[in-house]
Short mmCIF file of C-alpha atoms in Angstrom, two decimals:
data_model
loop_
_atom_site.label_atom_id
_atom_site.label_comp_id
_atom_site.label_asym_id
_atom_site.label_seq_id
_atom_site.Cartn_x
_atom_site.Cartn_y
_atom_site.Cartn_z
CA UNK A 1 -1.33 29.81 13.77
CA UNK A 2 -3.03 26.45 13.31
CA UNK A 3 -3.90 25.39 9.79
CA UNK A 4 -7.63 25.38 9.08
CA UNK A 5 -9.16 22.86 6.66
CA UNK A 6 -12.37 24.13 4.97
CA UNK A 7 -15.21 21.79 4.01
CA UNK A 8 -14.18 21.82 0.36
CA UNK A 9 -10.81 20.23 1.29
CA UNK A 10 -11.79 17.95 4.19
CA UNK A 11 -15.23 16.49 3.60
CA UNK A 12 -16.99 15.34 6.79
CA UNK A 13 -20.34 13.56 6.74
CA UNK A 14 -23.28 14.73 8.89
CA UNK A 15 -22.67 11.89 11.36
CA UNK A 16 -19.09 13.09 12.00
CA UNK A 17 -17.40 10.44 9.86
CA UNK A 18 -14.85 11.11 7.16
CA UNK A 19 -16.35 11.34 3.65
CA UNK A 20 -15.28 8.18 1.78
CA UNK A 21 -14.36 5.75 4.56
CA UNK A 22 -17.33 6.69 6.79
CA UNK A 23 -15.09 6.05 9.82
CA UNK A 24 -15.34 8.32 12.88
CA UNK A 25 -12.16 9.42 14.70
CA UNK A 26 -12.92 7.31 17.77
CA UNK A 27 -13.31 4.17 15.60
CA UNK A 28 -9.70 4.26 14.32
CA UNK A 29 -6.93 2.20 15.95
CA UNK A 30 -3.24 3.11 15.77
CA UNK A 31 -2.45 -0.26 14.15
CA UNK A 32 -4.08 -0.68 10.75
CA UNK A 33 -4.19 -3.61 8.34
CA UNK A 34 -5.10 -2.71 4.76
CA UNK A 35 -6.53 -5.23 2.28
CA UNK A 36 -7.72 -4.68 -1.26
CA UNK A 37 -10.74 -6.98 -1.26
CA UNK A 38 -13.67 -5.93 0.99
CA UNK A 39 -14.38 -9.64 1.48
CA UNK A 40 -10.98 -10.08 3.11
CA UNK A 41 -11.91 -7.71 5.96
CA UNK A 42 -14.15 -10.36 7.53
CA UNK A 43 -11.35 -12.93 7.12
CA UNK A 44 -8.96 -10.75 9.11
CA UNK A 45 -11.62 -9.74 11.65
CA UNK A 46 -12.58 -13.38 12.23
CA UNK A 47 -9.37 -13.68 14.25
CA UNK A 48 -10.27 -10.78 16.56
CA UNK A 49 -11.09 -11.63 20.18
CA UNK A 50 -13.73 -8.91 20.15
CA UNK A 51 -15.12 -6.37 17.67
CA UNK A 52 -15.88 -2.72 18.46
CA UNK A 53 -17.25 -1.32 15.22
CA UNK A 54 -17.95 -2.31 11.62
CA UNK A 55 -18.51 0.20 8.81
CA UNK A 56 -19.12 -0.23 5.08
CA UNK A 57 -19.14 2.43 2.35
CA UNK A 58 -18.49 1.74 -1.34
CA UNK A 59 -15.37 -0.47 -1.56
CA UNK A 60 -14.24 0.74 1.86
CA UNK A 61 -15.21 -1.76 4.54
CA UNK A 62 -13.68 -1.58 8.01
CA UNK A 63 -13.71 -3.36 11.33
CA UNK A 64 -11.97 -2.30 14.54
CA UNK A 65 -11.37 -4.84 17.27
CA UNK A 66 -8.97 -6.45 19.69
CA UNK A 67 -6.46 -9.20 18.87
CA UNK A 68 -4.44 -10.53 21.81
CA UNK A 69 -4.66 -7.20 23.59
CA UNK A 70 -3.82 -5.14 20.49
CA UNK A 71 -6.41 -2.71 19.11
CA UNK A 72 -6.42 -3.05 15.32
CA UNK A 73 -8.43 -1.59 12.46
CA UNK A 74 -8.71 -3.62 9.27
CA UNK A 75 -9.81 -1.66 6.20
CA UNK A 76 -10.35 -2.51 2.54
CA UNK A 77 -8.94 -0.06 0.01
CA UNK A 78 -10.15 -1.45 -3.29
CA UNK A 79 -7.64 -1.62 -6.14
CA UNK A 80 -5.05 0.97 -7.14
CA UNK A 81 -2.93 3.84 -5.87
CA UNK A 82 -5.72 6.33 -6.58
CA UNK A 83 -7.71 4.62 -3.82
CA UNK A 84 -4.66 4.63 -1.54
CA UNK A 85 -4.51 8.41 -1.98
CA UNK A 86 -8.06 8.61 -0.58
CA UNK A 87 -7.41 6.10 2.20
CA UNK A 88 -4.14 7.62 3.44
CA UNK A 89 -5.38 11.21 3.44
CA UNK A 90 -8.60 10.31 5.26
CA UNK A 91 -6.83 8.07 7.80
CA UNK A 92 -4.31 10.84 8.52
CA UNK A 93 -7.16 13.33 8.87
CA UNK A 94 -8.93 11.05 11.35
CA UNK A 95 -5.74 10.83 13.40
CA UNK A 96 -4.40 14.38 13.18
CA UNK A 97 -7.20 16.82 12.44
CA UNK A 98 -9.84 17.88 14.98
CA UNK A 99 -13.16 17.30 13.20
CA UNK A 100 -14.93 19.84 15.42
CA UNK A 101 -12.61 22.81 14.89
CA UNK A 102 -11.22 21.63 11.50
CA UNK A 103 -7.73 22.46 12.74
CA UNK A 104 -4.60 20.35 12.97
CA UNK A 105 -4.17 18.72 16.38
CA UNK A 106 -1.31 19.91 18.58
CA UNK A 107 -0.02 16.37 19.24
CA UNK A 108 0.89 14.22 16.25
CA UNK A 109 -0.56 10.70 16.24
CA UNK A 110 1.52 8.17 14.31
CA UNK A 111 -0.18 5.24 12.60
CA UNK A 112 1.30 1.84 11.72
CA UNK A 113 -0.06 0.44 8.47
CA UNK A 114 0.55 -2.99 6.97
CA UNK A 115 -0.98 -3.82 3.62
CA UNK A 116 -1.69 -7.52 3.01
CA UNK A 117 -2.12 -8.25 -0.68
CA UNK A 118 -1.44 -10.51 -3.61
CA UNK A 119 1.11 -10.02 -6.35
CA UNK A 120 2.86 -11.43 -9.38
CA UNK A 121 6.39 -12.74 -8.87
CA UNK A 122 9.13 -11.78 -11.32
CA UNK A 123 12.15 -13.82 -10.20
CA UNK A 124 13.06 -17.52 -9.83
CA UNK A 125 13.02 -17.11 -6.03
CA UNK A 126 9.41 -15.84 -6.03
CA UNK A 127 7.29 -18.86 -7.03
CA UNK A 128 3.56 -19.07 -6.33
CA UNK A 129 2.95 -19.09 -2.57
CA UNK A 130 5.99 -16.93 -1.66
CA UNK A 131 5.50 -14.15 0.91
CA UNK A 132 7.24 -10.91 -0.15
CA UNK A 133 7.83 -7.86 2.03
CA UNK A 134 8.27 -4.77 -0.13
CA UNK A 135 11.42 -3.03 1.12
CA UNK A 136 11.37 -0.62 -1.83
CA UNK A 137 8.51 0.26 -4.14
CA UNK A 138 8.70 1.68 -7.65
CA UNK A 139 5.52 3.62 -8.36
CA UNK A 140 4.23 3.69 -11.93
CA UNK A 141 1.12 5.46 -10.61
CA UNK A 142 2.47 9.01 -10.36
CA UNK A 143 0.49 9.83 -7.17
CA UNK A 144 3.49 11.04 -5.18
CA UNK A 145 4.52 13.41 -7.97
CA UNK A 146 1.58 15.65 -7.04
CA UNK A 147 2.92 16.27 -3.51
CA UNK A 148 5.59 18.70 -2.35
CA UNK A 149 8.87 17.28 -1.04
CA UNK A 150 8.56 13.98 -2.91
CA UNK A 151 12.29 14.22 -3.72
CA UNK A 152 13.08 14.39 -0.01
CA UNK A 153 11.67 10.90 0.62
CA UNK A 154 12.50 9.11 -2.66
CA UNK A 155 15.58 7.09 -3.68
CA UNK A 156 16.54 9.40 -6.53
CA UNK A 157 19.64 7.46 -7.61
CA UNK A 158 17.76 4.17 -8.05
CA UNK A 159 14.96 6.11 -9.72
CA UNK A 160 17.40 7.61 -12.24
CA UNK A 161 19.06 4.25 -12.92
CA UNK A 162 15.70 2.54 -13.50
CA UNK A 163 14.46 5.26 -15.88
CA UNK A 164 17.66 5.03 -17.89
CA UNK A 165 17.56 1.23 -18.05
CA UNK A 166 13.94 1.22 -19.22
CA UNK A 167 14.71 3.86 -21.87
CA UNK A 168 11.97 6.14 -20.55
CA UNK A 169 14.07 9.29 -20.08
CA UNK A 170 12.99 12.03 -22.45
CA UNK A 171 10.43 9.78 -24.13
CA UNK A 172 7.09 11.32 -25.05
CA UNK A 173 4.31 9.73 -22.99
CA UNK A 174 6.70 7.67 -20.85
CA UNK A 175 5.84 7.00 -17.18
CA UNK A 176 7.44 9.11 -14.44
CA UNK A 177 8.00 6.50 -11.73
CA UNK A 178 9.25 7.21 -8.22
CA UNK A 179 11.16 4.95 -5.83
CA UNK A 180 10.28 4.89 -2.14
CA UNK A 181 11.51 2.91 0.89
CA UNK A 182 9.06 1.22 3.23
CA UNK A 183 9.50 1.85 6.97
CA UNK A 184 12.54 -0.21 8.01
CA UNK A 185 11.54 -0.97 11.60
CA UNK A 186 8.02 -2.05 10.69
CA UNK A 187 9.26 -4.08 7.70
CA UNK A 188 11.86 -5.84 9.89
CA UNK A 189 9.22 -6.66 12.47
CA UNK A 190 6.73 -8.04 9.95
CA UNK A 191 9.12 -9.85 7.57
CA UNK A 192 11.58 -11.21 10.16
CA UNK A 193 13.47 -14.10 8.52
CA UNK A 194 10.72 -15.97 6.68
CA UNK A 195 9.75 -13.57 3.89
CA UNK A 196 11.55 -12.51 0.72
CA UNK A 197 12.76 -8.90 0.92
CA UNK A 198 11.42 -7.37 -2.23
CA UNK A 199 11.64 -4.46 -4.64
CA UNK A 200 8.07 -4.04 -5.85
CA UNK A 201 6.65 -2.31 -8.90
CA UNK A 202 3.28 -0.71 -8.15
CA UNK A 203 1.62 -0.67 -11.56
CA UNK A 204 -1.18 1.72 -12.48
CA UNK A 205 -3.16 -1.07 -14.11
CA UNK A 206 -3.44 -4.87 -14.19
CA UNK A 207 -2.99 -5.56 -17.89
CA UNK A 208 -0.86 -3.26 -20.10
CA UNK A 209 1.08 -1.60 -17.24
CA UNK A 210 2.08 -5.07 -16.00
CA UNK A 211 3.03 -6.27 -19.49
CA UNK A 212 -0.10 -8.35 -20.09
CA UNK A 213 -1.26 -8.30 -23.69
CA UNK A 214 -4.77 -9.29 -24.70
CA UNK A 215 -6.31 -7.71 -27.81
CA UNK A 216 -4.49 -4.35 -27.65
CA UNK A 217 -0.73 -4.53 -28.38
CA UNK A 218 1.74 -3.18 -25.83
CA UNK A 219 3.69 0.02 -26.44
CA UNK A 220 6.84 -1.80 -25.27
CA UNK A 221 6.62 -5.59 -25.75
CA UNK A 222 9.98 -5.95 -23.96
CA UNK A 223 8.92 -4.03 -20.84
CA UNK A 224 8.72 -7.06 -18.52
CA UNK A 225 11.99 -8.52 -19.78
CA UNK A 226 13.73 -5.26 -18.89
CA UNK A 227 12.02 -5.06 -15.51
CA UNK A 228 13.00 -8.65 -14.65
CA UNK A 229 16.65 -8.12 -15.68
CA UNK A 230 17.12 -4.69 -14.05
CA UNK A 231 19.70 -4.69 -11.23
CA UNK A 232 21.11 -1.83 -9.19
CA UNK A 233 23.55 -2.20 -6.30
CA UNK A 234 22.29 -5.71 -5.60
CA UNK A 235 18.61 -4.81 -5.93
CA UNK A 236 16.43 -6.77 -8.37
CA UNK A 237 12.71 -6.24 -8.91
CA UNK A 238 10.79 -9.10 -7.32
CA UNK A 239 7.10 -8.51 -7.95
CA UNK A 240 4.23 -6.52 -9.42
CA UNK A 241 1.28 -5.21 -7.41
CA UNK A 242 -0.79 -2.02 -7.43
CA UNK A 243 -0.75 -0.15 -4.10
CA UNK A 244 2.54 -0.28 -2.16
CA UNK A 245 4.25 2.81 -3.61
CA UNK A 246 1.51 5.31 -2.73
CA UNK A 247 1.10 3.72 0.70
CA UNK A 248 4.81 3.96 1.48
CA UNK A 249 5.27 7.39 -0.08
CA UNK A 250 2.29 9.14 1.51
CA UNK A 251 3.01 7.50 4.87
CA UNK A 252 6.55 8.81 4.79
CA UNK A 253 5.44 12.34 3.86
CA UNK A 254 2.83 12.28 6.64
CA UNK A 255 5.12 10.77 9.29
CA UNK A 256 3.45 7.36 9.56
CA UNK A 257 4.99 3.88 9.36
CA UNK A 258 3.95 1.58 6.52
CA UNK A 259 4.93 -1.58 4.72
CA UNK A 260 3.38 -4.04 2.27
CA UNK A 261 3.47 -7.83 2.37
CA UNK A 262 2.07 -9.89 -0.48
CA UNK A 263 1.59 -13.51 -1.37
CA UNK A 264 2.63 -14.44 -4.91
CA UNK A 265 -0.35 -15.86 -6.81
CA UNK A 266 1.27 -15.73 -10.27
CA UNK A 267 4.86 -16.04 -11.43
CA UNK A 268 5.27 -14.13 -14.68
CA UNK A 269 8.70 -15.65 -15.35
CA UNK A 270 7.52 -19.26 -15.56
CA UNK A 271 3.92 -18.47 -16.56
CA UNK A 272 2.13 -20.12 -13.63
CA UNK A 273 -0.77 -18.86 -11.54
CA UNK A 274 -3.05 -19.90 -8.69
CA UNK A 275 -6.47 -18.20 -8.50
CA UNK A 276 -7.58 -20.42 -5.60
CA UNK A 277 -5.31 -18.72 -3.08
CA UNK A 278 -7.92 -17.52 -0.61
CA UNK A 279 -7.36 -20.23 1.99
CA UNK A 280 -3.56 -19.99 1.81
CA UNK A 281 -3.46 -16.23 2.41
CA UNK A 282 -4.94 -16.77 5.87
CA UNK A 283 -1.47 -17.91 6.95
CA UNK A 284 -0.09 -14.51 5.95
CA UNK A 285 -2.94 -12.74 7.74
CA UNK A 286 -2.26 -14.59 11.00
CA UNK A 287 1.48 -13.85 10.68
CA UNK A 288 0.82 -10.11 10.33
CA UNK A 289 -1.64 -10.11 13.23
CA UNK A 290 1.00 -11.66 15.47
CA UNK A 291 3.74 -9.23 14.44
CA UNK A 292 2.01 -5.88 13.96
#
């Protein structure tokens, strides 16, 4: 018996588009580029040879078009893993649920998703301007903990080692991070030999969760020192960002392929930053367009 999805669970707008993204099933390509900033959608789409559709709703702006014969959708997610939870569930629904019958489709449609973002580098080999491909993501966000079978897709040994090293095991109010691998084939194809292979922390905030202290003191002033020095079977944490863990985790649970590539715009180790990165990131965008 096919699973039925009532209107309270899958919200569909009157025009047949999915609730938050406002995308219709026929407007979605199999290859998807995700960006945080809605303004970056037009930057990616400016490279398209032709455009099919453009949609904008809240922070979710999308454009589907053709690049060198490849049909690609570029979509902005806004900031944070909570938004990725919305984006991934609605993209999967567009691909694998019949919006007329509200039933799961008989044939599974797999999506390829590459997030292009910015991040903070945490190691000497990740100075400003470095491109990092997240091979593993450590989620501080907790999103995946709400889904069944999260243990089946997570690296539980690295997860356990990281919790122990941070001193978060058994601590009241401590985070419950999860560790997830990006899709290997897609990551290999996108990163090739000119990006740093990274272990990325997806923080659930920009300031305190990433060890930034303004007027409110941090619960653990040594958090970043521990994160930077953590090592497990040759893995060291390379960067902070805010979306890769939920993207990788939900994609793996749903059967899709996903990876995240980021350009370092701040190196926390040597206290340098570049806020005027917008022109430089176009190089990363063109690289992903060629390889996706």
